[in-house]
XYZ file of C-alpha atoms in Angstrom:
735
model
C 126.607 105.482 148.717
C 125.885 103.978 145.301
C 124.846 105.705 142.085
C 122.924 103.353 139.786
C 120.712 105.974 138.075
C 117.641 104.154 139.423
C 117.555 104.378 143.249
C 116.631 107.384 145.355
C 120.183 108.705 145.256
C 121.343 111.259 142.745
C 121.856 110.218 139.161
C 125.372 110.667 137.799
C 124.488 113.831 135.885
C 122.733 115.269 138.947
C 125.836 114.608 141.077
C 128.096 116.369 138.553
C 125.670 119.273 138.204
C 125.270 119.691 141.970
C 128.882 119.418 143.103
C 130.808 120.990 140.198
C 131.957 124.571 140.736
C 135.003 126.473 139.632
C 137.828 124.046 139.127
C 139.137 121.264 136.866
C 137.459 118.102 135.577
C 139.323 114.990 134.446
C 137.519 112.053 132.823
C 138.223 108.586 131.476
C 135.491 106.955 129.376
C 135.289 104.244 126.790
C 132.500 105.900 124.818
C 130.769 109.234 124.571
C 127.810 110.742 122.757
C 127.283 114.148 121.220
C 124.329 114.625 123.556
C 126.402 113.984 126.684
C 129.133 116.347 125.492
C 126.532 119.024 124.725
C 125.061 118.638 128.218
C 128.545 118.911 129.732
C 129.174 122.102 127.752
C 125.873 123.734 128.738
C 126.094 122.891 132.439
C 129.796 123.052 133.319
C 131.723 125.031 130.679
C 131.332 128.363 132.452
C 132.602 126.912 135.746
C 135.279 124.421 134.717
C 138.611 125.985 133.790
C 140.228 122.854 132.377
C 139.031 119.504 130.978
C 141.284 116.522 130.445
C 139.625 113.519 128.805
C 141.042 110.113 127.949
C 138.810 108.359 125.449
C 139.137 104.724 124.501
C 139.320 103.281 121.011
C 136.032 104.436 119.505
C 136.323 103.430 115.870
C 138.344 100.631 114.288
C 141.605 101.791 112.751
C 141.332 99.208 109.993
C 137.838 100.149 108.836
C 137.611 103.201 106.654
C 133.898 102.561 106.186
C 133.137 103.497 109.812
C 130.329 106.034 109.923
C 130.076 109.138 112.086
C 127.189 107.560 113.953
C 129.570 104.828 115.116
C 130.892 107.394 117.582
C 127.632 107.191 119.476
C 128.090 103.494 120.230
C 124.565 103.164 121.615
C 121.016 103.022 120.332
C 119.349 106.413 120.184
C 115.645 107.161 120.073
C 113.980 108.780 117.056
C 113.412 111.891 119.152
C 117.113 112.043 120.009
C 118.033 111.531 116.376
C 116.083 114.649 115.380
C 117.937 116.632 118.060
C 121.289 115.229 117.006
C 121.970 118.055 114.588
C 121.856 120.677 117.351
C 123.613 118.507 119.915
C 126.477 117.699 117.555
C 127.002 121.389 116.777
C 127.166 122.200 120.506
C 129.583 119.302 121.086
C 131.880 120.531 118.310
C 131.989 124.069 119.741
C 132.822 122.577 123.129
C 135.686 120.467 121.741
C 137.127 123.503 119.960
C 137.759 125.212 123.316
C 141.450 125.428 124.223
C 140.700 124.307 127.771
C 139.448 120.930 126.478
C 142.362 118.502 126.158
C 141.870 115.034 124.628
C 143.918 111.861 124.443
C 143.174 108.340 123.251
C 144.773 105.014 124.051
C 146.458 103.039 121.292
C 146.646 100.172 120.736
C 144.739 99.429 123.957
C 141.048 100.017 124.599
C 140.100 101.883 127.756
C 137.350 100.160 129.739
C 137.762 102.324 132.843
C 135.183 105.002 133.690
C 136.083 107.722 136.172
C 135.142 111.380 136.777
C 137.583 113.436 138.919
C 136.729 116.981 139.969
C 139.219 119.276 141.713
C 137.883 122.466 143.282
C 139.854 125.730 142.793
C 141.139 125.800 146.388
C 142.331 123.062 148.736
C 138.999 122.415 150.425
C 139.026 118.606 150.015
C 135.332 118.307 150.809
C 134.598 120.168 147.586
C 136.631 117.707 145.494
C 134.774 114.594 144.291
C 135.140 111.441 142.274
C 132.757 108.990 140.553
C 134.039 105.625 139.417
C 132.203 102.596 138.120
C 130.379 101.669 134.921
C 128.992 104.916 133.505
C 130.329 106.118 130.161
C 129.954 109.721 129.077
C 126.642 108.990 127.342
C 123.036 109.970 128.033
C 122.404 106.455 129.317
C 125.583 106.391 131.386
C 124.831 109.744 133.023
C 121.247 108.682 133.751
C 119.717 111.321 131.488
C 117.393 108.806 129.855
C 115.893 105.487 130.809
C 117.712 102.425 129.610
C 117.879 98.706 130.235
C 121.575 99.062 131.068
C 122.546 98.222 134.647
C 124.875 100.915 135.986
C 126.790 100.861 139.261
C 129.051 103.700 140.439
C 130.677 104.697 143.714
C 130.975 108.445 144.418
C 133.087 110.120 147.060
C 134.636 113.395 148.172
C 138.254 114.516 148.455
C 138.552 113.317 152.048
C 138.033 109.745 150.877
C 141.428 107.918 150.566
C 140.337 106.600 147.150
C 140.247 110.143 145.768
C 144.025 110.560 146.113
C 144.648 107.098 144.630
C 142.425 107.861 141.629
C 144.172 111.213 141.055
C 147.550 109.459 141.004
C 146.185 106.735 138.721
C 144.867 109.322 136.247
C 148.093 111.359 136.227
C 150.065 108.190 135.559
C 147.719 107.193 132.707
C 147.810 110.696 131.179
C 151.609 110.551 130.980
C 151.859 106.981 129.645
C 153.227 106.549 126.092
C 150.010 104.672 125.135
C 148.018 107.882 125.727
C 148.226 109.808 122.461
C 147.069 113.176 121.226
C 147.016 111.603 117.749
C 144.866 108.826 116.312
C 145.791 106.222 113.722
C 143.396 105.900 110.773
C 143.633 104.428 107.279
C 144.561 106.905 104.577
C 143.138 107.089 101.065
C 146.006 104.926 99.829
C 145.154 102.203 102.328
C 148.119 102.959 104.555
C 147.846 103.976 108.235
C 148.358 107.653 109.015
C 148.238 109.683 112.235
C 145.887 112.638 112.656
C 145.286 114.951 115.662
C 142.748 113.114 117.814
C 140.856 116.235 118.806
C 140.488 117.408 115.221
C 139.472 113.903 114.176
C 136.562 113.950 116.642
C 135.561 117.461 115.585
C 135.491 116.387 111.932
C 133.495 113.229 112.666
C 130.939 115.035 114.806
C 130.635 117.780 112.191
C 129.308 115.177 109.768
C 126.256 114.816 111.977
C 124.953 118.275 111.201
C 125.739 118.508 107.502
C 122.625 119.491 105.523
C 122.085 116.495 103.248
C 119.902 116.605 100.140
C 116.976 114.163 99.842
C 118.946 112.315 97.163
C 121.933 111.869 99.489
C 119.649 110.625 102.252
C 118.047 108.190 99.797
C 121.442 106.777 98.827
C 122.434 106.581 102.486
C 119.333 104.491 103.181
C 120.190 102.226 100.256
C 123.713 101.846 101.573
C 122.485 100.899 105.033
C 120.099 98.358 103.496
C 122.420 96.826 100.924
C 125.901 98.082 101.734
C 126.871 94.955 103.610
C 126.035 92.772 100.601
C 127.900 95.090 98.240
C 131.001 95.134 100.402
C 130.825 91.384 100.865
C 130.865 90.900 97.095
C 133.646 93.441 96.590
C 135.800 91.784 99.222
C 135.225 88.227 97.958
C 138.126 87.448 95.596
C 136.586 84.155 94.458
C 133.302 85.827 93.479
C 135.151 88.657 91.738
C 137.219 86.148 89.793
C 134.090 84.302 88.663
C 132.391 87.562 87.699
C 135.481 88.504 85.728
C 135.115 85.326 83.679
C 131.434 86.075 83.085
C 132.259 89.625 81.997
C 134.442 88.163 79.248
C 131.546 86.138 77.795
C 129.662 87.094 74.638
C 126.261 86.900 76.327
C 127.221 89.279 79.137
C 128.616 91.863 76.740
C 125.445 91.634 74.656
C 123.269 92.783 77.544
C 122.074 96.288 78.290
C 123.257 97.738 81.593
C 119.920 97.110 83.297
C 120.069 93.471 82.203
C 123.607 93.140 83.577
C 122.448 94.565 86.898
C 119.537 92.156 86.905
C 121.818 89.205 86.179
C 124.191 90.246 88.982
C 121.311 90.543 91.460
C 119.992 87.121 90.457
C 123.431 85.550 90.824
C 123.779 86.975 94.334
C 120.289 85.753 95.263
C 121.073 82.284 93.966
C 124.386 82.240 95.817
C 122.805 83.353 99.086
C 119.315 81.805 99.049
C 119.558 79.051 96.377
C 116.701 80.560 94.424
C 115.358 83.651 92.681
C 112.528 84.817 90.439
C 113.122 87.069 87.429
C 109.790 88.855 86.960
C 110.742 91.642 84.545
C 107.937 92.871 82.310
C 107.402 91.406 78.854
C 109.993 92.599 76.356
C 112.831 93.356 78.784
C 114.911 90.342 77.755
C 114.388 87.775 80.492
C 115.785 85.009 78.270
C 119.120 86.738 77.685
C 119.387 87.820 81.313
C 118.814 84.206 82.346
C 121.430 83.025 79.845
C 124.003 85.250 81.568
C 123.087 83.652 84.903
C 123.331 80.187 83.329
C 126.783 81.081 81.981
C 127.981 82.156 85.442
C 127.000 78.842 86.997
C 128.169 76.884 83.965
C 131.613 78.353 84.598
C 131.291 77.043 88.170
C 130.752 73.547 86.817
C 127.038 73.295 87.548
C 124.797 71.262 85.276
C 121.806 73.220 84.031
C 118.340 71.774 83.500
C 115.857 74.017 81.721
C 112.110 73.441 82.066
C 109.847 75.368 79.703
C 106.503 75.082 77.910
C 106.894 73.035 74.751
C 105.955 75.986 72.562
C 108.929 77.995 73.907
C 111.588 75.334 73.417
C 113.122 77.019 70.352
C 113.701 80.207 72.357
C 116.285 78.150 74.233
C 117.449 75.507 71.748
C 118.726 78.167 69.371
C 121.440 79.183 71.874
C 122.804 75.715 72.628
C 126.311 75.004 71.364
C 126.712 73.870 67.760
C 123.613 75.845 66.702
C 125.660 78.631 65.088
C 124.006 81.266 67.279
C 125.489 84.650 68.139
C 126.585 83.100 71.471
C 128.371 80.108 69.942
C 131.642 81.041 71.677
C 129.948 80.709 75.071
C 129.257 77.004 74.395
C 125.974 76.854 76.272
C 125.044 73.426 77.583
C 121.724 72.718 79.259
C 119.149 69.959 79.119
C 115.735 71.081 77.891
C 112.575 69.424 79.095
C 108.959 70.573 79.013
C 106.672 71.232 81.964
C 104.535 68.350 80.749
C 107.554 66.035 81.009
C 107.495 66.199 84.786
C 106.653 62.570 85.338
C 108.855 59.503 85.405
C 107.228 57.996 82.339
C 107.654 61.097 80.191
C 111.277 61.728 81.152
C 112.233 58.162 80.317
C 110.893 58.380 76.758
C 113.750 60.601 75.554
C 116.461 58.871 73.566
C 119.258 61.088 74.920
C 118.796 59.508 78.379
C 119.326 62.933 79.915
C 116.812 61.978 82.589
C 119.798 60.454 84.416
C 121.154 63.983 84.773
C 118.140 64.978 86.846
C 119.305 62.875 89.765
C 123.039 62.614 90.376
C 125.626 64.025 92.752
C 126.635 67.002 90.607
C 125.506 70.498 91.699
C 122.692 71.802 89.539
C 120.968 74.940 88.372
C 117.329 74.409 87.408
C 115.840 77.165 85.255
C 112.045 77.223 84.970
C 110.667 79.409 82.190
C 107.047 80.540 82.656
C 107.265 79.323 86.253
C 103.708 80.494 86.985
C 102.590 77.325 85.185
C 103.906 75.452 88.235
C 101.952 77.531 90.721
C 99.697 74.703 91.905
C 101.529 72.867 94.691
C 98.973 70.037 94.611
C 99.456 69.219 90.927
C 101.280 66.088 89.828
C 103.912 68.027 87.915
C 104.679 70.252 90.898
C 104.863 67.265 93.231
C 107.087 65.331 90.828
C 109.490 68.263 90.525
C 109.560 68.656 94.293
C 109.759 65.034 95.407
C 111.598 63.309 92.564
C 114.041 66.005 91.472
C 114.591 68.770 94.035
C 114.589 66.602 97.142
C 116.720 63.965 95.437
C 119.499 66.477 94.703
C 121.546 67.841 97.580
C 122.987 70.935 95.886
C 120.425 72.573 93.624
C 119.611 76.197 92.837
C 116.408 77.337 91.116
C 115.992 80.315 88.799
C 112.375 81.002 87.820
C 111.235 83.273 84.989
C 107.764 84.765 84.776
C 106.346 88.145 83.829
C 103.270 87.169 85.877
C 104.374 85.118 88.910
C 100.996 85.868 90.520
C 97.931 84.819 88.511
C 95.088 83.857 90.815
C 96.274 84.625 94.345
C 99.387 85.420 96.363
C 99.659 81.691 97.025
C 100.955 81.340 93.456
C 104.062 83.184 94.612
C 104.223 81.192 97.841
C 104.309 77.924 95.917
C 107.152 79.143 93.714
C 109.077 80.215 96.831
C 108.487 76.747 98.299
C 110.382 75.184 95.398
C 113.481 77.123 96.483
C 113.436 75.485 99.931
C 112.275 72.069 98.696
C 108.804 72.480 100.123
C 109.884 73.187 103.707
C 107.554 75.630 105.464
C 110.433 76.934 107.612
C 113.018 76.703 104.835
C 113.854 80.422 105.053
C 114.313 80.392 108.834
C 118.108 80.735 108.796
C 118.558 82.833 105.668
C 115.702 85.345 106.084
C 114.372 84.696 109.596
C 111.071 83.523 108.100
C 109.758 80.799 110.367
C 106.372 80.076 108.802
C 105.940 80.651 105.073
C 102.338 79.447 105.040
C 101.296 81.814 107.840
C 102.897 84.851 106.182
C 101.115 84.264 102.887
C 97.856 83.472 104.648
C 98.091 86.851 106.376
C 99.087 88.569 103.110
C 96.168 87.011 101.230
C 93.767 88.090 103.969
C 95.139 91.639 103.710
C 94.676 91.560 99.943
C 91.064 90.401 100.256
C 90.338 93.193 102.743
C 92.127 95.826 100.646
C 90.386 94.816 97.400
C 86.994 95.502 99.001
C 87.864 99.122 99.772
C 85.968 101.786 97.843
C 89.160 103.288 96.389
C 91.965 100.767 96.911
C 95.452 102.258 96.604
C 98.639 100.269 96.115
C 100.406 102.217 98.859
C 97.734 101.247 101.364
C 98.011 97.590 100.377
C 101.785 97.575 100.848
C 101.329 99.002 104.356
C 98.936 96.152 105.164
C 101.358 93.424 104.106
C 103.345 91.603 106.800
C 106.958 92.792 107.022
C 108.316 89.309 106.351
C 106.353 89.157 103.090
C 108.279 92.183 101.860
C 111.497 90.644 103.197
C 110.887 87.584 101.021
C 109.976 89.478 97.866
C 112.894 91.909 98.228
C 115.347 89.056 98.749
C 114.101 86.681 96.049
C 112.585 88.696 93.183
C 114.013 90.937 90.469
C 111.111 92.779 88.826
C 111.369 95.869 86.616
C 108.985 97.624 84.223
C 109.798 99.645 81.114
C 108.983 102.828 82.989
C 111.432 101.957 85.773
C 114.175 101.223 83.244
C 113.574 104.448 81.309
C 113.815 106.506 84.507
C 117.220 105.025 85.369
C 118.831 104.526 81.953
C 119.370 107.912 80.307
C 120.671 106.557 77.004
C 118.162 103.729 76.628
C 115.020 104.569 74.673
C 112.223 102.127 73.971
C 110.422 102.641 70.646
C 107.004 104.226 70.857
C 104.474 101.656 69.759
C 101.450 102.488 67.686
C 98.314 101.509 69.523
C 97.534 97.936 68.448
C 94.451 97.196 66.392
C 92.726 93.995 67.418
C 90.478 92.333 64.858
C 88.399 89.389 65.982
C 87.550 87.493 62.832
C 85.497 84.303 62.785
C 85.087 82.110 59.698
C 81.998 82.733 57.603
C 81.780 79.457 55.734
C 83.482 76.048 55.727
C 82.222 73.917 52.860
C 78.502 73.422 53.484
C 78.690 75.027 56.922
C 77.477 78.548 56.300
C 78.469 80.039 59.643
C 80.734 79.619 62.624
C 77.689 78.805 64.752
C 76.544 76.038 62.386
C 79.958 74.439 62.578
C 79.822 74.521 66.390
C 76.392 72.892 66.279
C 77.907 69.937 64.427
C 80.611 69.269 67.021
C 80.475 65.648 68.234
C 77.838 65.159 70.901
C 79.874 63.222 73.448
C 83.492 62.663 72.387
C 82.876 59.257 73.900
C 86.371 58.062 73.088
C 87.653 60.251 75.921
C 85.220 59.131 78.618
C 85.065 55.305 78.739
C 84.450 55.394 82.511
C 80.896 56.599 81.834
C 80.152 53.326 80.057
C 81.797 51.178 82.745
C 79.010 52.098 85.183
C 75.861 50.022 85.089
C 72.435 51.654 84.893
C 71.833 50.622 88.496
C 74.945 52.520 89.627
C 73.980 55.551 87.572
C 70.453 55.615 89.021
C 71.804 55.266 92.581
C 74.111 58.253 92.060
C 71.307 60.311 90.555
C 68.992 59.544 93.481
C 71.656 60.541 96.024
C 72.291 63.779 94.180
C 68.565 64.486 94.014
C 68.225 63.977 97.776
C 71.180 66.279 98.378
C 73.290 63.512 99.859
C 77.061 63.729 99.618
C 78.613 61.272 97.185
C 81.254 58.954 98.600
C 83.846 60.112 96.085
C 85.015 63.635 95.319
C 84.952 64.952 91.771
C 88.665 64.211 91.420
C 88.209 60.642 92.643
C 85.085 59.998 90.547
C 86.524 58.847 87.222
C 83.242 59.466 85.383
C 83.089 63.101 86.514
C 86.787 63.608 85.936
C 86.609 62.403 82.339
C 83.445 64.460 81.802
C 85.285 67.645 82.770
C 88.245 66.688 80.599
C 85.894 66.370 77.616
C 84.446 69.832 78.374
C 87.985 71.138 78.082
C 88.378 69.354 74.756
C 85.427 71.361 73.425
C 87.076 74.561 74.673
C 90.272 73.452 72.949
C 88.510 72.973 69.604
C 86.945 76.437 69.798
C 90.348 77.964 70.631
C 91.949 76.164 67.701
C 89.220 77.357 65.348
C 89.716 80.939 66.554
C 93.460 80.528 65.972
C 93.201 79.337 62.360
C 91.153 76.974 60.252
C 94.206 74.794 59.641
C 94.981 74.518 63.357
C 91.399 73.396 63.913
C 91.633 70.981 60.968
C 94.800 69.395 62.377
C 93.254 68.959 65.845
C 90.016 67.435 64.540
C 91.991 64.878 62.515
C 93.833 63.804 65.683
C 90.572 63.513 67.629
C 89.046 61.471 64.803
C 92.052 59.127 64.778
C 91.653 58.683 68.527
C 87.994 57.680 68.208
C 88.690 55.357 65.288
C 91.383 53.686 67.395
C 88.912 53.244 70.267
C 86.372 51.683 67.885
C 89.043 49.335 66.515
C 89.834 48.200 70.079
C 86.183 47.271 70.591
C 86.116 45.293 67.359
C 89.319 43.469 68.367
C 87.794 42.724 71.760
C 84.590 41.390 70.196
C 86.513 39.267 67.716
C 88.824 37.581 70.183
C 87.526 38.639 73.591
C 91.004 40.177 74.039
C 91.664 42.077 77.304
C 92.029 45.748 76.355
C 92.304 48.985 78.316
C 89.869 51.627 77.112
C 91.761 54.642 78.520
C 93.655 56.716 75.991
C 94.167 59.794 78.140
C 97.821 60.299 77.182
C 96.739 61.069 73.606
C 94.188 63.533 74.930
C 96.765 65.332 77.059
C 99.190 65.562 74.132
C 96.596 67.662 72.273
C 96.270 70.090 75.170
C 99.854 70.372 76.385
C 100.540 73.546 74.393
C 97.534 75.288 75.955
C 98.943 76.619 79.232
C 95.609 77.665 80.702
C 94.002 74.299 79.916
C 96.946 72.134 80.914
C 96.908 73.665 84.412
C 93.240 72.771 84.793
C 93.920 69.302 83.394
C 96.699 68.939 85.940
C 94.282 69.640 88.783
C 91.850 67.075 87.398
C 94.684 64.557 87.243
C 95.199 64.554 91.027
C 94.890 61.194 92.696
C 95.284 57.776 91.182
C 93.480 57.296 87.870
C 91.437 54.131 87.593
C 91.991 51.826 84.654
C 88.882 51.205 82.570
C 88.896 47.899 80.707
C 86.603 47.007 77.847
C 85.729 43.983 79.954
C 84.328 46.371 82.590
C 82.211 48.150 79.976
C 80.986 44.817 78.651
C 80.183 43.610 82.178
C 78.157 46.782 82.815
C 76.148 45.965 79.689
C 77.200 49.140 77.865
C 79.622 47.888 75.205
C 77.059 48.234 72.399
C 76.105 51.709 73.620
C 79.785 52.715 73.766
C 80.295 51.405 70.236
C 77.169 53.226 69.014
C 78.231 56.549 70.552
C 81.729 56.188 69.117
C 80.263 55.741 65.645
C 78.078 58.842 66.064
C 81.079 60.891 67.184
C 83.142 59.562 64.272
C 80.368 60.502 61.814
C 80.215 64.031 63.234
C 83.989 64.406 63.118
C 84.112 63.027 59.582
C 81.465 65.525 58.468
C 83.546 68.399 59.851
C 86.692 67.061 58.180
C 84.950 66.636 54.805
C 83.824 70.257 54.880
C 87.309 71.367 55.906
C 88.750 69.408 52.973
C 86.438 71.336 50.656
C 87.577 74.572 52.259
C 91.238 73.503 51.957
C 90.753 72.775 48.260
C 89.528 76.323 47.709
C 92.462 77.782 49.644
C 94.927 75.801 47.508
C 93.344 77.246 44.365
C 93.807 80.755 45.777
C 97.476 80.119 46.507
C 98.236 79.195 42.912
C 96.269 82.068 41.419
C 98.510 84.950 40.313
C 97.924 88.420 41.771
C 95.026 87.234 43.845
C 93.986 89.575 46.638
C 90.837 87.767 47.714
C 90.469 84.819 50.095
C 87.574 82.835 51.524
C 89.638 82.661 54.735
C 88.127 85.712 56.457
C 91.130 86.179 58.731
C 93.539 86.130 55.786
C 91.228 88.436 53.829
C 91.350 91.019 56.624
C 95.150 90.838 56.685
C 95.285 91.424 52.916
C 93.100 94.503 53.324
C 95.339 95.893 56.066
C 98.474 95.367 53.955
C 96.909 97.111 50.961
C 95.832 99.978 53.226
C 99.408 100.347 54.536
C 100.844 100.443 51.030
C 98.354 103.055 49.909
C 98.749 105.223 53.006
C 102.187 104.477 54.481
C 103.422 105.975 57.752
C 107.002 106.739 58.869
C 108.149 108.676 55.797
C 106.616 106.464 53.156
C 107.720 103.145 54.605
C 105.562 100.432 52.998
C 107.326 97.466 54.593
C 105.273 94.957 56.541
C 106.680 92.436 58.998
C 104.334 89.547 59.738
C 104.639 87.241 62.737
C 102.299 84.313 62.412
C 101.670 80.985 64.016
C 98.918 78.591 64.906
C 98.299 75.876 67.432
């Protein structure tokens, strides 16, 4: 007969239940569960007068971090887990019985499984044995379904094997390797011996301790992150490097939450080669990033920092020899702007640091405002990916952005792609993410569906996200808000801010322009200097395009490939730029208009040179146009999209051949006249401002924005807040 817990024969537990009466029960098992012990107690304890059990090595003697659940040594169902409290209590009461004797084998592990029952009298047909593969677990006894394959041979006392097994057990019970004590590691790290029976009772008792929700929460955190924590603690090289960082000025200047953030980022960079710091505005992302830079600088990595041009001084001030508060840390990193991400731009620097971008040394690339590189089709993104990241074998990327997602979840996907050099399956080994595109496609679909709900709730959206999406964000992003920090940092208090007052002031009068609207009406009609491609098309070509469009036919070229359309859209953005500059300050607008005027005058000069000597000249001056916009993050991203594909050169010869050179020259002159009119009125306005500056005790200004500021300052001095404090701190700037 065979007992495999699946055929028509009795299951192991049914055999024991059916044939056990008054007598003794000996067992050898490698593993046991609280549930199996509880069943044994309920069904046999009243009949069996003596239990002798030899249990194998259940927990590792060299691992003090072994948990009580390790004793189970098998997967349990959720239903079983809820019953575990009761089962463990029953198992403990059973083990406390004097008639239950336990031994364990050290240093050997016991793989044998045998159950030997001896009836109270000598009736051999009432003795039995079971030997085979079944441990003293619910699965081994056949009490629950499992994928395990069990095979056992049962028999009665008349079977010759019964006597042999009895002798084998008695011999094993008396062997010196069978101990009533167990070796564990003491608090001092040294091995100590404890009574094996009491050890099991103590371990099982942990299963029915009433834990508080907070303790359960920390237990969950430990199970999720404990392995990483222990790995770091047990890595002497990492600890040595962290020790050096902890001696730096920058690290000791951080708040605790910033230190924790820096440590998390360092671990992410070590493990996944990339991370995103997405803390809210005002939580010190720059300093946190500097601590990370210092860690990898101590490792010997070269650091390249990419940032918007307007933020360069946030980083330059901390470089060595700048007499900053971190001078002792001797920060070294190469600063380049997002708009430098092209071969031509990088090569224009006199320091020749572009050679650093591609060499054999390991690198850390820090990207400030990384959301500006969210478009994976843009030239800057592609240059960073193809010409820098893929050309360097050992490179880590730290990205900083308070808003890593602007338009869609794909913004985040594209930043993740930089970490794995654009590979769709780049996180396969590290995070078991096989298809990055598919995960974000599914996440974006979920977002679209969720956003259409009548009352969308964040919790519902998170439930809709694919599990691997959360795996990626948990592994690669550090993101905290002020509220989160305040809840966890008892001693840290953020100042309460007075609700900001926003005043939208537009100029009333510039010279002879009596209103903002009148000034806008006098903007140049075409800005023809920025769209020479329009004039390189003949009237025949223009009419053909117009007819096709009228008939609803698809043009052969897309908008991005059609140079005329592309330049037209770029000019629309130039108008937006001028309005933004005017809203910023009159002087910012004045400075921009002068540059645009110089550009058009240069274009007109090129035409005159061409007419005088028929000299071959390129009409494109797009680089100058882009230099005006490069500080406008929202516009430069749109410009970048319009710059896709290969730009076509437009020669004055082409314009002349199309018969439009005179028209181009005429339109340039009109634009120059309009620009000159604006500048003349701004000069008049500037003259008046200069008179105001040199007038003593003057509290009036024709600059409406400045006038409003003066009024607010006077109001503060007359009615001060905060115990009579009349001080005013002004942050100002223009673009």
